[in-house]
Coordinates of C-alpha atoms and ligand atoms in Angstrom, one line a residue:
X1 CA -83.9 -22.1 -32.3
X2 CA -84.5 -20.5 -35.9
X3 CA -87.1 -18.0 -34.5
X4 CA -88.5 -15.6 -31.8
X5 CA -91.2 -12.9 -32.5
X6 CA -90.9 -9.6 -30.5
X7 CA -93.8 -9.5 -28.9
X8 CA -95.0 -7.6 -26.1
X9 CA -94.4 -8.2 -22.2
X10 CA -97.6 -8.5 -20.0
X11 CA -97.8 -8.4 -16.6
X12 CA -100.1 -10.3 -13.8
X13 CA -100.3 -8.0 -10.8
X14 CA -96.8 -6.9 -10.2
X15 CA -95.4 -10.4 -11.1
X16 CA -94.5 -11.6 -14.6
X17 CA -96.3 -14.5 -15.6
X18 CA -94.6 -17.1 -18.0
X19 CA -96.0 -20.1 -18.8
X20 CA -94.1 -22.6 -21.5
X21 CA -96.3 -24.5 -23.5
X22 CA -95.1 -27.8 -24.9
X23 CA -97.3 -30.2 -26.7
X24 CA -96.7 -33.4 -28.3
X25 CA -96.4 -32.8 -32.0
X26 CA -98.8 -35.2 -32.9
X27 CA -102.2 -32.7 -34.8
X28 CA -104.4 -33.7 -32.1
X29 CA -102.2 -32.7 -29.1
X30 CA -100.8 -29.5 -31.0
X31 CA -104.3 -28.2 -31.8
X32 CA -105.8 -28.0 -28.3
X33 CA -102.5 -26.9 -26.9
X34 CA -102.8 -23.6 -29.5
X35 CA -105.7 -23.1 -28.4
X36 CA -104.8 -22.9 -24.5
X37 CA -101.3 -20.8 -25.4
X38 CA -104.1 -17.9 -26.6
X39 CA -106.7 -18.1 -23.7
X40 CA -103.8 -17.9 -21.6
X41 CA -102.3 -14.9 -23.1
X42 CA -105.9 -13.5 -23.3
X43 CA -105.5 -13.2 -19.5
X44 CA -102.2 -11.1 -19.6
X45 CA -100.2 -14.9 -19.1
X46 CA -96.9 -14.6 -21.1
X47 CA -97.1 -18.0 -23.1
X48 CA -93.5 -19.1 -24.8
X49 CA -95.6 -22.4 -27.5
X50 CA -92.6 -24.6 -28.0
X51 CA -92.8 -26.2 -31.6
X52 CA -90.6 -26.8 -34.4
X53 CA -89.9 -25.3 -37.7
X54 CA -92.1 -27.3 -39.8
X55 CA -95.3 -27.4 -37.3
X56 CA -94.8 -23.6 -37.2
X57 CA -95.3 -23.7 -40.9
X58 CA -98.4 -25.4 -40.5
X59 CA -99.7 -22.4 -38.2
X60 CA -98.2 -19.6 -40.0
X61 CA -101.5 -18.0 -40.4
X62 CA -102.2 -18.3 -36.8
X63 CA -99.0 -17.0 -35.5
X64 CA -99.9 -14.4 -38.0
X65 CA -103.0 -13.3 -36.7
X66 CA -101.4 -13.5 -33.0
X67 CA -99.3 -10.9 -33.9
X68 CA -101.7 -8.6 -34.9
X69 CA -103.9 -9.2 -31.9
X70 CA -101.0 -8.5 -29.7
X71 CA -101.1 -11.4 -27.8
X72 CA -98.1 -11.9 -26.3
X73 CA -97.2 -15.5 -27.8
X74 CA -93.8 -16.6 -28.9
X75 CA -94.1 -19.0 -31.4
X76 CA -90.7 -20.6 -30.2
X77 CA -89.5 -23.3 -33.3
X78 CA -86.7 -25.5 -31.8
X79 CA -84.5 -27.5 -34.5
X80 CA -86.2 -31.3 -34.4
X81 CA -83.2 -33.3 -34.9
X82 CA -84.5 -36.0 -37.7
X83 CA -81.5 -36.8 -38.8
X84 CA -80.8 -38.6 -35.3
X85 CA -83.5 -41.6 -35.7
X86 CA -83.1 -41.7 -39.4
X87 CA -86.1 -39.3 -40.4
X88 CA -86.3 -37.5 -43.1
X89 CA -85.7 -33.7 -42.7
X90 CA -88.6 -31.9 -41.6
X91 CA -90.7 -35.4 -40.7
X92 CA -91.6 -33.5 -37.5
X93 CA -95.0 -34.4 -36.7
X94 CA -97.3 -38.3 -36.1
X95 CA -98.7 -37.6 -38.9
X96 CA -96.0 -37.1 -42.0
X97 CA -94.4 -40.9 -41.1
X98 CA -96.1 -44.0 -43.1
X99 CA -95.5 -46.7 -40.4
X100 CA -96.9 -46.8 -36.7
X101 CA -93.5 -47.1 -35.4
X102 CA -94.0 -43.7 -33.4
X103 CA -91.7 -44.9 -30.6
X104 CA -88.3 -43.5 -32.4
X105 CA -90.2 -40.1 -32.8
X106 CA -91.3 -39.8 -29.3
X107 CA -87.7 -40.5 -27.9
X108 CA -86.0 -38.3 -30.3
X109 CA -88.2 -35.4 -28.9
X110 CA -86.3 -35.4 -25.6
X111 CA -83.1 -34.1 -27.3
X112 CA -85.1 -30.9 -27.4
X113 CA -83.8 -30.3 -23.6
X114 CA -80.6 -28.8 -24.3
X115 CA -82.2 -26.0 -26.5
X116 CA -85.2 -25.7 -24.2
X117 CA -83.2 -24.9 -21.1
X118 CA -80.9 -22.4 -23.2
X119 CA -83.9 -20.7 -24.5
X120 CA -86.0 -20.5 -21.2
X121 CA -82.6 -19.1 -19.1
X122 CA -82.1 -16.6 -21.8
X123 CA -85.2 -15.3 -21.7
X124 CA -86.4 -11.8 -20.1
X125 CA -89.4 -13.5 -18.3
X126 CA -87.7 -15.6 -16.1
X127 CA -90.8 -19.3 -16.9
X128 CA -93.8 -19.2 -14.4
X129 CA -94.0 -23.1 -15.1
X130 CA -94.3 -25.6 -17.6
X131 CA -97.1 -26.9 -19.2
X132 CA -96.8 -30.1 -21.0
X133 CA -98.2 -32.8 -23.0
X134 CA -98.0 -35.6 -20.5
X135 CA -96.2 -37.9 -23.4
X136 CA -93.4 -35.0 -22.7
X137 CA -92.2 -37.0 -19.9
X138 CA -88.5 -35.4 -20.5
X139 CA -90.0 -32.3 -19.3
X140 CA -90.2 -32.9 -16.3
X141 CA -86.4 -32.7 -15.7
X142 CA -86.2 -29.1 -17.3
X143 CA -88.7 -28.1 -14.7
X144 CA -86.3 -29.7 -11.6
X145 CA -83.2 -28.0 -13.1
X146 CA -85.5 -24.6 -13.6
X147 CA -86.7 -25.1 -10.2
X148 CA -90.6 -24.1 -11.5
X149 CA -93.7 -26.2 -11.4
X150 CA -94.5 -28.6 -14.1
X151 CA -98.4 -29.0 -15.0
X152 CA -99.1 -32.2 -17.2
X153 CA -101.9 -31.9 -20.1
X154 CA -103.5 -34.8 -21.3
X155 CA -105.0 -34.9 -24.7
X156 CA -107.6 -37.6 -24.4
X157 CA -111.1 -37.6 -22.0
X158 CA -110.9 -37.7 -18.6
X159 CA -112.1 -41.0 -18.1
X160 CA -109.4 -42.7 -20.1
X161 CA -107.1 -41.1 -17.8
X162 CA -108.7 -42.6 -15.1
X163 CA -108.5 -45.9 -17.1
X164 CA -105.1 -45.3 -17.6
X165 CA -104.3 -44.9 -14.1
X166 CA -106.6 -48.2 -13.3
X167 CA -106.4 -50.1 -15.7
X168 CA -103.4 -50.2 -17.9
X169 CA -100.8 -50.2 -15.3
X170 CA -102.7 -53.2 -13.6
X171 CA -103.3 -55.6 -15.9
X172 CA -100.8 -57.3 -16.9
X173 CA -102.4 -60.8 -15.4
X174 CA -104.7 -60.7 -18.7
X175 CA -103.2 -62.9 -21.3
X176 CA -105.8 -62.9 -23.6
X177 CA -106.2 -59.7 -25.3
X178 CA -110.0 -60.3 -26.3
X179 CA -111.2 -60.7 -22.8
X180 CA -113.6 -58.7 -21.6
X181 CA -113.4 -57.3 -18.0
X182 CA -115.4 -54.4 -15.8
X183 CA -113.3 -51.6 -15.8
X184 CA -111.8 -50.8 -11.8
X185 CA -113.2 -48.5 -9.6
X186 CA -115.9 -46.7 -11.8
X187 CA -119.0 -45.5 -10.3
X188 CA -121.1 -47.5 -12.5
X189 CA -120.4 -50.8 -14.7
X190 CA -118.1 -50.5 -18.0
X191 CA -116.2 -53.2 -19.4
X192 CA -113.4 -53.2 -21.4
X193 CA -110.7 -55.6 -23.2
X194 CA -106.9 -55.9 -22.6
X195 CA -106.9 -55.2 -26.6
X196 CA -109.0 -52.1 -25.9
X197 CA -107.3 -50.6 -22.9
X198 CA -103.4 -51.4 -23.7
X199 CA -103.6 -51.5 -27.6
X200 CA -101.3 -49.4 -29.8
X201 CA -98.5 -48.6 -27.3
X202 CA -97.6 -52.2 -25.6
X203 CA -95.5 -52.7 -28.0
X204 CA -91.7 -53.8 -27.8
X205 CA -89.6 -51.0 -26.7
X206 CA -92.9 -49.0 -25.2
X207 CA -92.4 -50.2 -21.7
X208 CA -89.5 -47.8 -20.9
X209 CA -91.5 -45.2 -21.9
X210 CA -94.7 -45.9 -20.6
X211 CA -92.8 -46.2 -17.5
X212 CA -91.4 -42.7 -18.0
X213 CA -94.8 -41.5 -18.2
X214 CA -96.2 -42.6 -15.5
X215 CA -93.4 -42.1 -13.1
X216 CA -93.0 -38.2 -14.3
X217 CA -96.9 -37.7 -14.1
X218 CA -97.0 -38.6 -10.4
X219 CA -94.2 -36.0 -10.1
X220 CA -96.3 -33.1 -11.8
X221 CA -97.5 -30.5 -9.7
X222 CA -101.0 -30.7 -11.1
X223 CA -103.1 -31.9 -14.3
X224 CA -104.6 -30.0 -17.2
X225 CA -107.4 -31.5 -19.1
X226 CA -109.4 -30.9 -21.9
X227 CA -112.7 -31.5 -20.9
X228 CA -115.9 -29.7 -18.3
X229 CA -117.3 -30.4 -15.5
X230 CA -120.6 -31.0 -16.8
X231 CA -119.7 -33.7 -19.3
X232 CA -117.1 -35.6 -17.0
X233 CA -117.6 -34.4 -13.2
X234 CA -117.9 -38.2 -11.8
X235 CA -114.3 -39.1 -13.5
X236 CA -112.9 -35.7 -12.7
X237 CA -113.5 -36.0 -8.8
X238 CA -112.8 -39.8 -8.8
X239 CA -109.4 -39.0 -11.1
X240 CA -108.5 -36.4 -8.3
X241 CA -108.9 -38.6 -5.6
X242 CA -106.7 -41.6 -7.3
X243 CA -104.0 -39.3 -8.4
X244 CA -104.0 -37.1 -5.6
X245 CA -103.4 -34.1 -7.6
X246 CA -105.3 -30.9 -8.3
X247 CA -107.1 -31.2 -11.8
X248 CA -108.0 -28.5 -13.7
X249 CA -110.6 -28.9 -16.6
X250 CA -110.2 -26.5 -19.1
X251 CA -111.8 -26.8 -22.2
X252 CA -113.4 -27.3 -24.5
X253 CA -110.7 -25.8 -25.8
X254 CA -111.5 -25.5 -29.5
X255 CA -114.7 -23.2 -28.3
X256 CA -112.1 -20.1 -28.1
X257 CA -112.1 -20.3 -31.8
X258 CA -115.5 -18.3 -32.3
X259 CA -115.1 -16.4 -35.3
X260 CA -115.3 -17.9 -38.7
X261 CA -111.9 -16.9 -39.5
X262 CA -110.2 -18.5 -36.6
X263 CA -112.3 -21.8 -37.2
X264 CA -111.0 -22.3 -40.7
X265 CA -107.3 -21.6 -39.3
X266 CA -107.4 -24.4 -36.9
X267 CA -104.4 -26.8 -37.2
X268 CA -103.8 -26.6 -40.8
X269 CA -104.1 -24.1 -44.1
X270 CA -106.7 -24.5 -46.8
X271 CA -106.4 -23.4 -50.0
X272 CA -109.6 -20.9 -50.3
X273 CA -111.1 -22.4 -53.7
X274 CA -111.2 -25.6 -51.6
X275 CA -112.7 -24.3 -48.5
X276 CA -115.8 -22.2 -51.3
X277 CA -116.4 -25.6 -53.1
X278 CA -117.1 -27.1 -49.3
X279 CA -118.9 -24.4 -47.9
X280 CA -121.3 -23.8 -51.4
X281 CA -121.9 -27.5 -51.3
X282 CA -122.7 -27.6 -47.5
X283 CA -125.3 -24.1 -48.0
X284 CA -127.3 -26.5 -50.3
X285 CA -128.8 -28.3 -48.0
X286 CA -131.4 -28.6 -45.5
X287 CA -130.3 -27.4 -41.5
X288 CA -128.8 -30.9 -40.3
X289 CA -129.4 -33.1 -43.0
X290 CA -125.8 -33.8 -43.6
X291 CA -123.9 -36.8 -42.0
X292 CA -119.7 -35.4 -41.9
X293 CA -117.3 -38.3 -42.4
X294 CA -113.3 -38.1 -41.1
X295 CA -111.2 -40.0 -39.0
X296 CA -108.7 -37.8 -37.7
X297 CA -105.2 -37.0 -38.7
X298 CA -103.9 -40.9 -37.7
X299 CA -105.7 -43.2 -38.5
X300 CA -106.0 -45.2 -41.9
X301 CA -107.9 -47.7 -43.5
X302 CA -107.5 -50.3 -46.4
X303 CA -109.2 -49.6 -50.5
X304 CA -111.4 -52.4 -49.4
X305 CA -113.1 -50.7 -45.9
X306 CA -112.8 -47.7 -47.3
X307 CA -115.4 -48.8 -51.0
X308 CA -117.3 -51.1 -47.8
X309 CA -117.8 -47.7 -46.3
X310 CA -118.8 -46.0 -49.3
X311 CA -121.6 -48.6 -50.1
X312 CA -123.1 -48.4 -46.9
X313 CA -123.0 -44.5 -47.0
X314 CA -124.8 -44.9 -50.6
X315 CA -127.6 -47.2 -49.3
X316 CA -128.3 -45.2 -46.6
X317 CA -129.1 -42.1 -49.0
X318 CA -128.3 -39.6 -46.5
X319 CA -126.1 -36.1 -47.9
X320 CA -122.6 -36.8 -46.9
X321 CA -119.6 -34.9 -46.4
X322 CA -116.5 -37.1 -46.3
X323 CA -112.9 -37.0 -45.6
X324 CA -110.7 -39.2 -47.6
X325 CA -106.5 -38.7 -46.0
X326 CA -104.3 -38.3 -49.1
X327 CA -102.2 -41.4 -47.6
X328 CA -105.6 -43.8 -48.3
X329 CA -105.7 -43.1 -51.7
X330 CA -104.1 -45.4 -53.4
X331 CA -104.1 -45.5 -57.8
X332 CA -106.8 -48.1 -57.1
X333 CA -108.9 -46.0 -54.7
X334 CA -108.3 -42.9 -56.5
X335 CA -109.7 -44.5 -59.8
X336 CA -112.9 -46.1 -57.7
X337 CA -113.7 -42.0 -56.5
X338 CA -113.9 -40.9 -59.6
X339 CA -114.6 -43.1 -62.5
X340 CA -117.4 -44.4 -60.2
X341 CA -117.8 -43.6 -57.0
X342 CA -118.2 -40.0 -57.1
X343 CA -120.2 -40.2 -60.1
X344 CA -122.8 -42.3 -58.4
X345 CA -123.4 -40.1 -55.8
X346 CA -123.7 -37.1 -57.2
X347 CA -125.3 -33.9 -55.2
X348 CA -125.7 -36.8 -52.4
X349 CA -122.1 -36.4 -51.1
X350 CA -119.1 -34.5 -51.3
X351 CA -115.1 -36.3 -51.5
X352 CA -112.9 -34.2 -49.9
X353 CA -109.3 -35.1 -50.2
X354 CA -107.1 -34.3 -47.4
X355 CA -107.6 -31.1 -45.1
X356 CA -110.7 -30.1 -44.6
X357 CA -111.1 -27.2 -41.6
X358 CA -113.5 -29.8 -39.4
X359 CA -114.2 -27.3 -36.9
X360 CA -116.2 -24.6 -39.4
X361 CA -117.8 -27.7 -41.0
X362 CA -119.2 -28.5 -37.9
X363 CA -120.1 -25.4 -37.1
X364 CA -122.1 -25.4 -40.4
X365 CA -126.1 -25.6 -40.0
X366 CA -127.2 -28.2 -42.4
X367 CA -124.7 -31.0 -40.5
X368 CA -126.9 -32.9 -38.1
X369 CA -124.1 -35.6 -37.7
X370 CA -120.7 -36.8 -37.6
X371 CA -118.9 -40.0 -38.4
X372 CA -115.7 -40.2 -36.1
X373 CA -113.3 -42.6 -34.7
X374 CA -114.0 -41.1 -31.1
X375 CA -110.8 -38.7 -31.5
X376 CA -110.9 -36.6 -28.2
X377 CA -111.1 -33.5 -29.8
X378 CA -113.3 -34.5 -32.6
X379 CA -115.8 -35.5 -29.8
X380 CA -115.4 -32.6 -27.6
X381 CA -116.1 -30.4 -31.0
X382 CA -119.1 -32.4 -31.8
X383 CA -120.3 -32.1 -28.5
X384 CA -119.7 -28.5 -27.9
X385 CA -121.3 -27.5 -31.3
X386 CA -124.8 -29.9 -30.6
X387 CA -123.8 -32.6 -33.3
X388 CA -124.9 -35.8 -32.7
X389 CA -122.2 -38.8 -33.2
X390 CA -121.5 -42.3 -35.1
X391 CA -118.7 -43.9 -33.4
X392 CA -116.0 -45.9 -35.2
X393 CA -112.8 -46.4 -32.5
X394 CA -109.7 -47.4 -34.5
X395 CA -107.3 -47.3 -31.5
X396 CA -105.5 -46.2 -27.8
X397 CA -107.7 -43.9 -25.8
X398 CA -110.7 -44.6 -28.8
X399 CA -112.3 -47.0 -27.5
X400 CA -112.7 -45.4 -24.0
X401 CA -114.0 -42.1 -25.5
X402 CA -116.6 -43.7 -27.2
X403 CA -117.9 -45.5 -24.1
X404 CA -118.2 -42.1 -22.7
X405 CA -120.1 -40.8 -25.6
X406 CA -122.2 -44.0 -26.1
X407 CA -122.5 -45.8 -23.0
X408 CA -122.6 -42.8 -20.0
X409 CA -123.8 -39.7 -22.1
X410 CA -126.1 -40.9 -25.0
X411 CA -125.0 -38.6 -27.6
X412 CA -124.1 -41.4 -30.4
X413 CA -124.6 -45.0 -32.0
X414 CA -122.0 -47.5 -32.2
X415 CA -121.2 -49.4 -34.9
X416 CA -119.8 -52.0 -32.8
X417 CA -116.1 -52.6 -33.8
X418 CA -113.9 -54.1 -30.8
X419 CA -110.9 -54.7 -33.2
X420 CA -107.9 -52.5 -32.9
X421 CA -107.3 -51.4 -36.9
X422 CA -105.1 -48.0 -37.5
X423 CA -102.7 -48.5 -40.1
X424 CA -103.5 -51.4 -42.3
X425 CA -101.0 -52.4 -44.8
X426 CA -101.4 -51.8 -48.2
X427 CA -102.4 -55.0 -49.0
X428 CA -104.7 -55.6 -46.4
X429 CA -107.8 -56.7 -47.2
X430 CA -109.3 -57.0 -43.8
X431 CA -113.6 -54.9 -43.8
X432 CA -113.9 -54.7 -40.1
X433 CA -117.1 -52.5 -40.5
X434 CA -119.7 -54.0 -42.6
X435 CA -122.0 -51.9 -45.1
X436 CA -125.2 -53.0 -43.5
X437 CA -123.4 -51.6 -40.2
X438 CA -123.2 -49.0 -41.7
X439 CA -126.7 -48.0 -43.4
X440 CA -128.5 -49.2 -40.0
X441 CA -126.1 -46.3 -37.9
X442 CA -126.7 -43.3 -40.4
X443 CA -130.8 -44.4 -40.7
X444 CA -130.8 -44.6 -37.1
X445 CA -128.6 -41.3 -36.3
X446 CA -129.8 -39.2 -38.9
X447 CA -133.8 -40.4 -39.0
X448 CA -136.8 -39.4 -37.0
X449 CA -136.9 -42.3 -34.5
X450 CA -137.8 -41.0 -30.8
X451 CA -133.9 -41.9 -30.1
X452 CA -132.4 -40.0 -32.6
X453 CA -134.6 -37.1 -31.5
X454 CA -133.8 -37.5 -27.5
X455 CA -129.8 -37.5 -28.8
X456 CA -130.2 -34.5 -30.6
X457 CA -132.1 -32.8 -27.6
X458 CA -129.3 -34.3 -25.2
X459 CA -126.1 -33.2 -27.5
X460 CA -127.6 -29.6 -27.2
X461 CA -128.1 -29.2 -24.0
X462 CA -124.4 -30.6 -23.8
X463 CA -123.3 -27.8 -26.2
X464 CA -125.1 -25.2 -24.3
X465 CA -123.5 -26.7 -20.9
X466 CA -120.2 -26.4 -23.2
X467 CA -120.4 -23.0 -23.8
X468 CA -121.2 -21.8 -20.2
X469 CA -118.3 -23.7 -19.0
X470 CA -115.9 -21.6 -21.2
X471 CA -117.7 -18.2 -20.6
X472 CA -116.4 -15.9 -17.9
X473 CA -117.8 -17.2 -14.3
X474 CA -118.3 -20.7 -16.2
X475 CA -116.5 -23.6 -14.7
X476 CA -113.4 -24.0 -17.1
X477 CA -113.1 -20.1 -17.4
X478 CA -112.8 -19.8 -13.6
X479 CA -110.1 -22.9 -13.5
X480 CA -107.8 -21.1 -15.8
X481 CA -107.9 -18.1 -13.8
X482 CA -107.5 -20.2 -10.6
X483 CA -104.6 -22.5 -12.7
X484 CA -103.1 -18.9 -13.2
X485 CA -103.3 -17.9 -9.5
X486 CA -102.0 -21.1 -8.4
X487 CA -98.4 -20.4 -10.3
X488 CA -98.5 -16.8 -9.7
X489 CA -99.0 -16.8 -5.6
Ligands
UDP1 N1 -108.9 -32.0 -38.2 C1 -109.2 -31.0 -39.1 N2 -109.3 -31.3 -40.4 C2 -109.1 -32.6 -40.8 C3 -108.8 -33.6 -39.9 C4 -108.7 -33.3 -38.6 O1 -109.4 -29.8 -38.7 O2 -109.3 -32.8 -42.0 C5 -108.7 -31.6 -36.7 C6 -109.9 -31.9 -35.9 O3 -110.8 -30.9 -35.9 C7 -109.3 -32.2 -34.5 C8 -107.9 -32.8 -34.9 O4 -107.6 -32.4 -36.2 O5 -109.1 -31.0 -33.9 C9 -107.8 -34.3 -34.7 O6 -107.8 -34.6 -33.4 P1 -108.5 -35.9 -32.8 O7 -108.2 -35.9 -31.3 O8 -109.9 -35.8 -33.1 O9 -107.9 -37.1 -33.6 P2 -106.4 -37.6 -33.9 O10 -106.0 -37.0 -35.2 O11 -105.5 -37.1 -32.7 O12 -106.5 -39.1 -33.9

């Protein structure tokens, strides 16, 4: 443990609440899980965010301005002990490691325990409970030996959890990955593929984990998620009833971020000169006339799909705003963005390289759209901020959030792609998403067809539903304060 900030003791009633926070450190499970550690402090919970020394960098500024809200937040950074698994030092997080070997990472995480429990028994506040990412399956020992409740949080939608809990654990019978099948126990007809469903973490060595999961999820006390009512009810009741358990939906989680400030802090830093040139560009044009391309923090694709993607987005001749990961930019990439590429394109669309703060862009009037690989929180910010989606699954719970955005809500257009693709090598040279594909979604999602008007009506009302559910007497605001209650009784 390298650091503790003095902070201020709150108290619920006459009982001191403590709540420990641990979230996966992966960008997309550390993100939402900030964002819960302050709307739980906001209601007098003492929140102990476990992290380590090099995520804590990332959210320096955040800590920062914690501190000077006087939230009471301890930023707790536990040694991660790379050196075990052959890591480099401070490799602390999914997205630093060039391979999607993540299995060494995940297991290296439970050596965290000893320093946990020593922290948490030395502490003032005796812990409330713990709240953790349900990948944290280690946990769940800490919280027997601790003798407190455990809550699991799941990062993805709440129907892939339900698919989790129907699907991937049952079926095993399907040897061929491409077939299709009607997902179990829905209350209407989705089908799937074994490829789809079990993907990325079937590999060697995952069973034991997987196994882990599950068996330490049916041992939680209660479930977390990320979602509201309004957008997922019918999977929300039906994952209830299946599991057993008390759910509590509590998000959308990135909506606590309403300032402009604490938008552009979000997850990472941004130089300022970067953020102007973004922000200038995006003021130039027309309210939601831009299409915003990026997917994620994980996912990666080849030179090849990337210049495919990039003809498709020139055809189409919509204003672009898109997110190109430092790791995809290869000599020969780098040279095709600017010797031609960029030149071609002009005022028509922005290159951003690396980092951009997704949640401010989105925020931004002139976007009307956003390109995404159906990341949950990418969806739950399109959503909650009315923007309209093109959806491009590259992997794991993907493909089931896009069904939900596609398939049961209406708030997006496929562009089709069944075909697991995350982390191409090098010299792959695989397109799995064609440039006509690509023209024909932004026409459709960004034109004035009757069904790119009724999706823009529908993704508003969604937002607006998104923003009651998170204001006080709305339906996620009330489940945190009855989550709260729950511990606290
Ligand atoms: N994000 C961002 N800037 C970027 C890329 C990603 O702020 O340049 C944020 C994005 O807003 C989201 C998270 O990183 O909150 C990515 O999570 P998501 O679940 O969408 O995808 P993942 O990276 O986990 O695949």
């Amino acid at each position: 443990m390298t650091e503790q900030m003095n902070l201020p003791m709150t108290c619920l009633g006459d009982k001191k609440a403590h709540f420990v926070l641990i979230p996966l450190v992966a960008q997309g499970h550390l993100i939402p899980m900030t964002d819960l550690a302050h709307l739980l402090a906001e209601r007098g919970v003492h929140v102990s965010l476990i992290t380590t020394p090099t995520n804590a960098t990332r959210i320096r500024p955040i800590v920062q301005r914690s501190i000077e809200s006087n939230l009471p937040i301890q930023f707790v950074e536990l040694k991660f002990p790379c050196a075990q698994i052959g890591l480099p030092d401070e490799c602390e997080n999914f997205d630093l490691i060039d391979s999607n070997n993540f299995l060494p990472f995940v297991e290296v995480y439970s050596l965290l325990r000893n320093p946990l429990e020593q922290y948490l028994l030395a502490h003032q506040i005796p812990p409330s409970c713990i709240i953790s990412d349900g990948y944290n399956h280690w946990t769940a020992e800490v919280a027997r030996r601790l003798c407190i409740p455990r809550i699991v949080f799941h990062g993805p939608s709440c129907l892939f959890a339900l698919c989790n809990y129907n699907t991937i654990r049952k079926s095993n019978h399907l040897t061929d990955y491409s077939e299709q099948f009607v997902l179990p126990h829905m209350p209407q007809t989705l089908q799937s593929n074994k490829a789809n469903e079990l993907n990325t973490f079937n590999a060697p060595g995952w069973k034991e984990f997987n196994e882990n999961v599950f068996k330490e999820e049916t041992t939680a006390d209660a479930i977390v998620l990320n979602t509201f009512e309004d957008l997922e009810r019918q999977f929300i009741e039906l994952y209830e009833k299946v599991t057993g358990k008390k759910v509590w939906t509590v998000g959308p989680l990135n909506l606590y971020n309403k300032d402009e400030y604490s938008k552009s802090l979000r997850g990472n830093k941004l130089g300022v000169e970067k953020q102007e040139r973004v922000f200038n560009w995006l003021d130039s044009h027309k309210p939601k006339s831009v299409l915003y391309i990026s997917f994620g923090t994980i996912t990666r694709q080849n030179g090849l799909q990337l210049m495919e993607l990039g003809s498709g987005l020139e055809t189409a001749n919509k204003p672009f705003i898109w997110v190109v990961k430092e790791a995809e930019i290869t000599p020969e990439v780098d040279r095709w963005l600017s010797e031609d590429f960029e030149k071609k394109v002009q005022q028509k669309g922005l290159i951003c390289r690396g980092w951009v703060p997704q949640l401010s862009i989105l925020s931004h009037p002139s976007v009307g759209g956003f390109m995404t690989h159906c990341g949950w929180n990418s969806i739950l910010e399109s959503i909650s901020l009315g923007v309209p989606m093109i959806t491009w699954p590259h992997f794991s719970d993907q493909f089931t959030n896009e069904k939900l955005v596609v398939d049961v809500m209406g708030l997006g257009v496929s562009l089709g792609t069944e075909t697991v693709c995350w982390m191409p090598a090098a010299d792959d040279k695989t397109i799995w998403v064609h440039r006509d594909d690509i023209e024909k979604a932004v026409q459709k999602l960004m034109g004035e067809e009757e069904e790119a008007k009724a999706m823009r009506r529908k993704v508003a009302d969604m937002a607006d539903n998104a923003k009651k559910a998170m204001e006080m007497a709305g339906s996620s605001y009330d489940n945190i304060t009855q989550l709260i209650e729950s511990i606290m009784l």
